[in-house]
mmCIF file of C-alpha atoms and ligand atoms in Angstrom:
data_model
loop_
_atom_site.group_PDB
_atom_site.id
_atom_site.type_symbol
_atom_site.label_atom_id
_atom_site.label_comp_id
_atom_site.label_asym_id
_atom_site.label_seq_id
_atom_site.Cartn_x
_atom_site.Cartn_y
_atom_site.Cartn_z
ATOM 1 C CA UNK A 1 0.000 0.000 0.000
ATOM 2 C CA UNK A 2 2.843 2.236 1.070
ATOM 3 C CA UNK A 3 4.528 1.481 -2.373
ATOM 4 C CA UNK A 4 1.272 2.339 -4.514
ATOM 5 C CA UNK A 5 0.416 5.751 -2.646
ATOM 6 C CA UNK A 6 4.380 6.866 -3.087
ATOM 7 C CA UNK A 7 3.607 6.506 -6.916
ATOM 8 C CA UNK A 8 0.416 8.154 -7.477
ATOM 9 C CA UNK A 9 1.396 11.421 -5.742
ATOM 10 C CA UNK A 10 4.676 11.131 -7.799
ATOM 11 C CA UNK A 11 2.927 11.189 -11.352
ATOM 12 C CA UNK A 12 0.342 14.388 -10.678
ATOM 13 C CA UNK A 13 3.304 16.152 -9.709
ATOM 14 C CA UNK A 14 5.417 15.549 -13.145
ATOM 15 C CA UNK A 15 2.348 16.283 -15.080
ATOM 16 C CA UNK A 16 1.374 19.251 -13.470
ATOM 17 C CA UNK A 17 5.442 20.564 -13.877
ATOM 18 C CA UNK A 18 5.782 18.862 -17.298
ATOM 19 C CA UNK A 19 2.492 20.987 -18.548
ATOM 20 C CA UNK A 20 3.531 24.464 -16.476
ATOM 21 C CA UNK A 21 6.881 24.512 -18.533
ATOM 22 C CA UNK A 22 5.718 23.562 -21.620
ATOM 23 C CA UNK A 23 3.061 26.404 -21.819
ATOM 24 C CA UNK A 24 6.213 29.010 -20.351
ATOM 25 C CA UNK A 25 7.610 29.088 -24.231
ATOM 26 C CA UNK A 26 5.713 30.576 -27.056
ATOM 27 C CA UNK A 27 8.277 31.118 -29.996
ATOM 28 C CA UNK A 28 5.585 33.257 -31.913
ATOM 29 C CA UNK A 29 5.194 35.493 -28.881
ATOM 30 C CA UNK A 30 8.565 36.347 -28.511
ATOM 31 C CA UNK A 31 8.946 36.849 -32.346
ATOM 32 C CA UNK A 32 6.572 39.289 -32.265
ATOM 33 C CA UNK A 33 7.781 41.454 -29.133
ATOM 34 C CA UNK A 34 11.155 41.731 -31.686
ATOM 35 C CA UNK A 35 11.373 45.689 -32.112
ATOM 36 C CA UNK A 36 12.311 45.370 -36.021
ATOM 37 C CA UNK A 37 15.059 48.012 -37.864
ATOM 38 C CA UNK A 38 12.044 49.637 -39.142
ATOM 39 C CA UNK A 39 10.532 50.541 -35.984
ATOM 40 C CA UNK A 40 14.005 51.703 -34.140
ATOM 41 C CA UNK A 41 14.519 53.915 -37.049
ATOM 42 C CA UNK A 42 17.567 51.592 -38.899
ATOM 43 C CA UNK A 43 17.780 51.497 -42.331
ATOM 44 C CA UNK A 44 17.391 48.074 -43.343
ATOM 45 C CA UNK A 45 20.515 46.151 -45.844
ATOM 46 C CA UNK A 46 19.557 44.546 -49.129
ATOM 47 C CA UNK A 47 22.624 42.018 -48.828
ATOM 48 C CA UNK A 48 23.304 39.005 -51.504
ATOM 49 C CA UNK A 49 25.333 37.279 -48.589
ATOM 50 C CA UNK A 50 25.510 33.781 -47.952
ATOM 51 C CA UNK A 51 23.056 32.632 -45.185
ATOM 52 C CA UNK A 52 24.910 30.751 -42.378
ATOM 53 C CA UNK A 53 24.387 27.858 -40.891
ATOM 54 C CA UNK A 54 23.558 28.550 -36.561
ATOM 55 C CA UNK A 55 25.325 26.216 -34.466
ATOM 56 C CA UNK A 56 26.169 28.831 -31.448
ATOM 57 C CA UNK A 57 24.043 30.933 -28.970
ATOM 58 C CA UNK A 58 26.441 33.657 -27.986
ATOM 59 C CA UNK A 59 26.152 36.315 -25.656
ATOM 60 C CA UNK A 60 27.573 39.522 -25.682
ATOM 61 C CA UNK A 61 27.618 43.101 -23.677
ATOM 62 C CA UNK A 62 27.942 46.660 -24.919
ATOM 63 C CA UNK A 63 31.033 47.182 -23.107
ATOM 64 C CA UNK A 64 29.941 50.763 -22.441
ATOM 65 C CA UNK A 65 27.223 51.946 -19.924
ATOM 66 C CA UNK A 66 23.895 52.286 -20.876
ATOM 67 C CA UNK A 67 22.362 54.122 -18.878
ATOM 68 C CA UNK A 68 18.103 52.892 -17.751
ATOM 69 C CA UNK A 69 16.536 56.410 -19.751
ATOM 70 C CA UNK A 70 19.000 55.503 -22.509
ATOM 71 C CA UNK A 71 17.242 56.125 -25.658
ATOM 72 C CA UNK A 72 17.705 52.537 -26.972
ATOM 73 C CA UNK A 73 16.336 53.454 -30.744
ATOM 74 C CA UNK A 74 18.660 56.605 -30.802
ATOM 75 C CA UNK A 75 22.096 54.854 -29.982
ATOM 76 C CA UNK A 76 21.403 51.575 -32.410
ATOM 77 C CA UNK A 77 20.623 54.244 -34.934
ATOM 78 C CA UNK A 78 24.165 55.793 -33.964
ATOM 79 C CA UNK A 79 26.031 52.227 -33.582
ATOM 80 C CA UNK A 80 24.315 51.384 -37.403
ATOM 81 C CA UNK A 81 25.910 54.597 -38.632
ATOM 82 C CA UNK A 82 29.296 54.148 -36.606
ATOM 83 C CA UNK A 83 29.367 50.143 -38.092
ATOM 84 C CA UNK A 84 28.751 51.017 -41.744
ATOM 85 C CA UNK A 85 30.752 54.446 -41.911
ATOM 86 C CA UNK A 86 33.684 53.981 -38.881
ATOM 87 C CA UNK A 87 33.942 49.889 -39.236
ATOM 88 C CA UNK A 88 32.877 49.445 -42.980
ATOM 89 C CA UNK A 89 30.260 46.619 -41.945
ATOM 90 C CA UNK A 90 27.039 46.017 -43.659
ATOM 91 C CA UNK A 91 25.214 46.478 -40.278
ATOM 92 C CA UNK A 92 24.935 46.267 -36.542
ATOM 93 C CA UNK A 93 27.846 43.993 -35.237
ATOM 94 C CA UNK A 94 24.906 42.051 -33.425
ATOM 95 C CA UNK A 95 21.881 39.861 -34.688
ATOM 96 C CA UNK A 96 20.021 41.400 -31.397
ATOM 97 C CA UNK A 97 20.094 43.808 -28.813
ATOM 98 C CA UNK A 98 18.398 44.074 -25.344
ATOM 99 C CA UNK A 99 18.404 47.291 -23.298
ATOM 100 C CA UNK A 100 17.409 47.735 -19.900
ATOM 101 C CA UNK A 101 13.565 47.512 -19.659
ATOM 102 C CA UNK A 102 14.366 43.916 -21.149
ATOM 103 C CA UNK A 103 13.110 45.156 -25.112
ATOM 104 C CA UNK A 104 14.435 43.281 -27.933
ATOM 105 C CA UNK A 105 15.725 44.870 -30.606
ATOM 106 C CA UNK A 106 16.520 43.379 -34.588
ATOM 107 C CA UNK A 107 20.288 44.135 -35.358
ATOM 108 C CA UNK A 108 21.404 42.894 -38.636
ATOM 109 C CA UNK A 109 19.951 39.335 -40.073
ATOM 110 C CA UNK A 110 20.469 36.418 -37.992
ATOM 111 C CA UNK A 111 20.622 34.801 -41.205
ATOM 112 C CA UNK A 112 23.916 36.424 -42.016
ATOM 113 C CA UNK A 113 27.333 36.503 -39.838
ATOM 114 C CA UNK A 114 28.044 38.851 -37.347
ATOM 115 C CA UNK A 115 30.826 41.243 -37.087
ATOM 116 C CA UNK A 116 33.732 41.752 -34.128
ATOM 117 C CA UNK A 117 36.644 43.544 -33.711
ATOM 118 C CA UNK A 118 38.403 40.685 -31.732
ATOM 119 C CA UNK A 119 40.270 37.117 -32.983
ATOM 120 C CA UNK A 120 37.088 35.175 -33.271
ATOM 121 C CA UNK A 121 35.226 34.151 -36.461
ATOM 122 C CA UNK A 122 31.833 34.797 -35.522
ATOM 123 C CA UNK A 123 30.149 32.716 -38.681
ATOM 124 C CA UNK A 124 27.505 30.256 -37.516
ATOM 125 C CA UNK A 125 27.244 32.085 -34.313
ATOM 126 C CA UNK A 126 23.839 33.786 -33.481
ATOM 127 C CA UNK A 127 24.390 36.826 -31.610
ATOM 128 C CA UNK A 128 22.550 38.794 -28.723
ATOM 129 C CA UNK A 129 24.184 41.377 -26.874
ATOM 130 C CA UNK A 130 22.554 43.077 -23.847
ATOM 131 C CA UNK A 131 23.251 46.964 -23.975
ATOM 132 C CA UNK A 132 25.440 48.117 -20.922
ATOM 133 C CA UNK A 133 28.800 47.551 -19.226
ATOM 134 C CA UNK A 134 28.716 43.945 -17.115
ATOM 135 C CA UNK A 135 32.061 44.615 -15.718
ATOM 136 C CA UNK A 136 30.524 47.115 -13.626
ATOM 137 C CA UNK A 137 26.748 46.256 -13.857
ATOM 138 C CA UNK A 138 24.387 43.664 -12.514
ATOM 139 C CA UNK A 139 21.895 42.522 -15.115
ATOM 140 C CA UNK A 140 18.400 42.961 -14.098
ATOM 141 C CA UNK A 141 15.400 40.607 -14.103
ATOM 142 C CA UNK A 142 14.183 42.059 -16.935
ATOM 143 C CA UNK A 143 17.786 41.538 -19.096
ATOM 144 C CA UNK A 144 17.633 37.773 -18.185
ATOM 145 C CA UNK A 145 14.490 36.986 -18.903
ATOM 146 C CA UNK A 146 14.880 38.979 -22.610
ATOM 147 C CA UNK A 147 18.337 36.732 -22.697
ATOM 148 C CA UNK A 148 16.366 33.687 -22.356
ATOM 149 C CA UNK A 149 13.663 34.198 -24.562
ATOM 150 C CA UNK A 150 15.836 34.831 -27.027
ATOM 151 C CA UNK A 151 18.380 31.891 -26.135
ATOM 152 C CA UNK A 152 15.021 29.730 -26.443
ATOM 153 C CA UNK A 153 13.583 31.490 -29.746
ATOM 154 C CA UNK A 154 17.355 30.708 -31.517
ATOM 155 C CA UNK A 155 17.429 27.584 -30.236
ATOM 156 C CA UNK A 156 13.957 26.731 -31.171
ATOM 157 C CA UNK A 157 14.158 28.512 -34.426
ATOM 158 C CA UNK A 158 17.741 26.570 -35.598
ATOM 159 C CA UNK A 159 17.255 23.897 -33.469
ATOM 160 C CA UNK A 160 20.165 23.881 -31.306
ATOM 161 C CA UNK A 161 21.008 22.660 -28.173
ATOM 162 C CA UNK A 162 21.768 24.323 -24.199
ATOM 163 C CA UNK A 163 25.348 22.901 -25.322
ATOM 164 C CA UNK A 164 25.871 25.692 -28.188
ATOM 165 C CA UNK A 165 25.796 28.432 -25.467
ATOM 166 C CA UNK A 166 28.191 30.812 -24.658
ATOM 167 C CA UNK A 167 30.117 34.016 -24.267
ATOM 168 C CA UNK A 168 32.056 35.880 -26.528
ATOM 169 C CA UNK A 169 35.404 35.230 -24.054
ATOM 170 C CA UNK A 170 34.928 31.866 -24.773
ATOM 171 C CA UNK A 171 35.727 31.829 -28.287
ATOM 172 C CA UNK A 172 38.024 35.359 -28.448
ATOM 173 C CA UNK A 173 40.862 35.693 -26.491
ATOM 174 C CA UNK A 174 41.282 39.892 -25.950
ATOM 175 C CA UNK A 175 38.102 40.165 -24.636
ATOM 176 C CA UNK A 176 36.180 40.641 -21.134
ATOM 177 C CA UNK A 177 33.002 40.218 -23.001
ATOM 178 C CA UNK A 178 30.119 39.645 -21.483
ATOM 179 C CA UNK A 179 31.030 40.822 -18.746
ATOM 180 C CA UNK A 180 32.754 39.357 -15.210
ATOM 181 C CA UNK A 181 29.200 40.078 -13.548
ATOM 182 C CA UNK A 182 26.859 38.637 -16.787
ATOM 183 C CA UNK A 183 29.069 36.290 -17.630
ATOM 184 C CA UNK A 184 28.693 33.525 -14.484
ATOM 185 C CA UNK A 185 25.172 33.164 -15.533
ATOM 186 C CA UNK A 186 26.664 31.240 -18.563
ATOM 187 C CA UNK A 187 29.074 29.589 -16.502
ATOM 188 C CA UNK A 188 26.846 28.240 -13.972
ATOM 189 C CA UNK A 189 24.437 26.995 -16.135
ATOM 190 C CA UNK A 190 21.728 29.805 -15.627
ATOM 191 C CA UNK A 191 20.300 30.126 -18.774
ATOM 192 C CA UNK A 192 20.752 26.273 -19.930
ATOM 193 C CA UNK A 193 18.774 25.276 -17.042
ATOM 194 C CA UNK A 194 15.561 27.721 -17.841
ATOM 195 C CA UNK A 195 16.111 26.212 -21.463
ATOM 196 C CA UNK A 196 16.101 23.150 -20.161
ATOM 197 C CA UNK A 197 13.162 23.357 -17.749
ATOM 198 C CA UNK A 198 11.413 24.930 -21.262
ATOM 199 C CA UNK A 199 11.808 21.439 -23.018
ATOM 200 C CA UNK A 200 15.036 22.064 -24.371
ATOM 201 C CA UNK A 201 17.590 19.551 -24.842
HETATM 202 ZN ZN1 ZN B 301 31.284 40.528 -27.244
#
């Protein structure tokens, strides 16, 4: 008797989890929260590049401050301007951008590579960067749940696994980036584990 009662409070319980998690991820929802080039004011490439093929989730800061009443739309307009004129890159370095409130902006195609100015290749490497300076900031709530939405969205999109994520330090070597107080969410398995408890392999 003891046996049989252990197992039938054991199975409600996965169920109920099992069903909670699966309803937490709605690819389409997230999609559409995506502030597109057109609405941030970006002027949007025609490009005959090569598509990529995804096999990384990487993570990225801005390296510089970014202040909460930053005008998000008014510095990606400057960094598109500073990439195409200062860096002579199609677009955006990133394939997304998050600022503080946790919004999710469009950067260049995810279909195409990104660019960097450090000893990495980033082809095949999807890439969201979370506007602000991680050495010296904490990430909010708001930032890591936008991070994870996203991780989930790429990963549901190319159909990758938690494996594939990472920083930019751990494929460059002269760089910081994300961050030493963003980055230990990637090291400790932070934003695999919400992936995971998502359905994610
Ligand atoms: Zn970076």
């Amino acid at each position: 008797m003891n046996h049989h009662s252990s197992i039938t409070l054991i199975i409600p319980l996965f169920l109920i989890l099992s069903c909670s998690h699966a309803a937490e991820f709605k690819p389409e929802l997230v999609e559409s929260g995506i502030i597109l080039q057109e609405e941030w004011g970006g002027e949007r490439i025609q490009t005959d590049i090569e598509p990529h093929e995804l096999r990384y989730i990487t993570l990225h800061h801005g390296g510089v401050t970014f202040a909460d009443t930053a005008d998000a739309p008014a510095y990606l307009r400057n960094l598109q301007s500073w990439s195409r004129t200062d860096r002579d890159w199609i677009d955006v370095p990133y394939h997304y951008l998050i600022d503080p409130q946790g919004r999710i902006y469009e950067g260049r195609s995810v279909l195409i590579p990104g660019d960097t100015n450090t000893d990495y290749d980033p082809t095949g490497h999807a890439l969201i960067c979370v506007l602000g300076n991680f050495e010296l900031a904490e990430p909010n709530p708001a930032q890591l749940d936008a991070v994870t939405s996203l991780m989930a969205l790429m990963a549901h999109r190319f159909n990758l696994t938690t494996d594939v994520i990472g920083g930019h330090k751990d494929y460059a070597t002269n760089t910081v980036c994300p961050g030493e107080n963003l980055y230990p969410y990637l090291e400790d398995g932070y934003f695999r584990d919400r992936l995971k408890a998502m359905g994610f392999d």
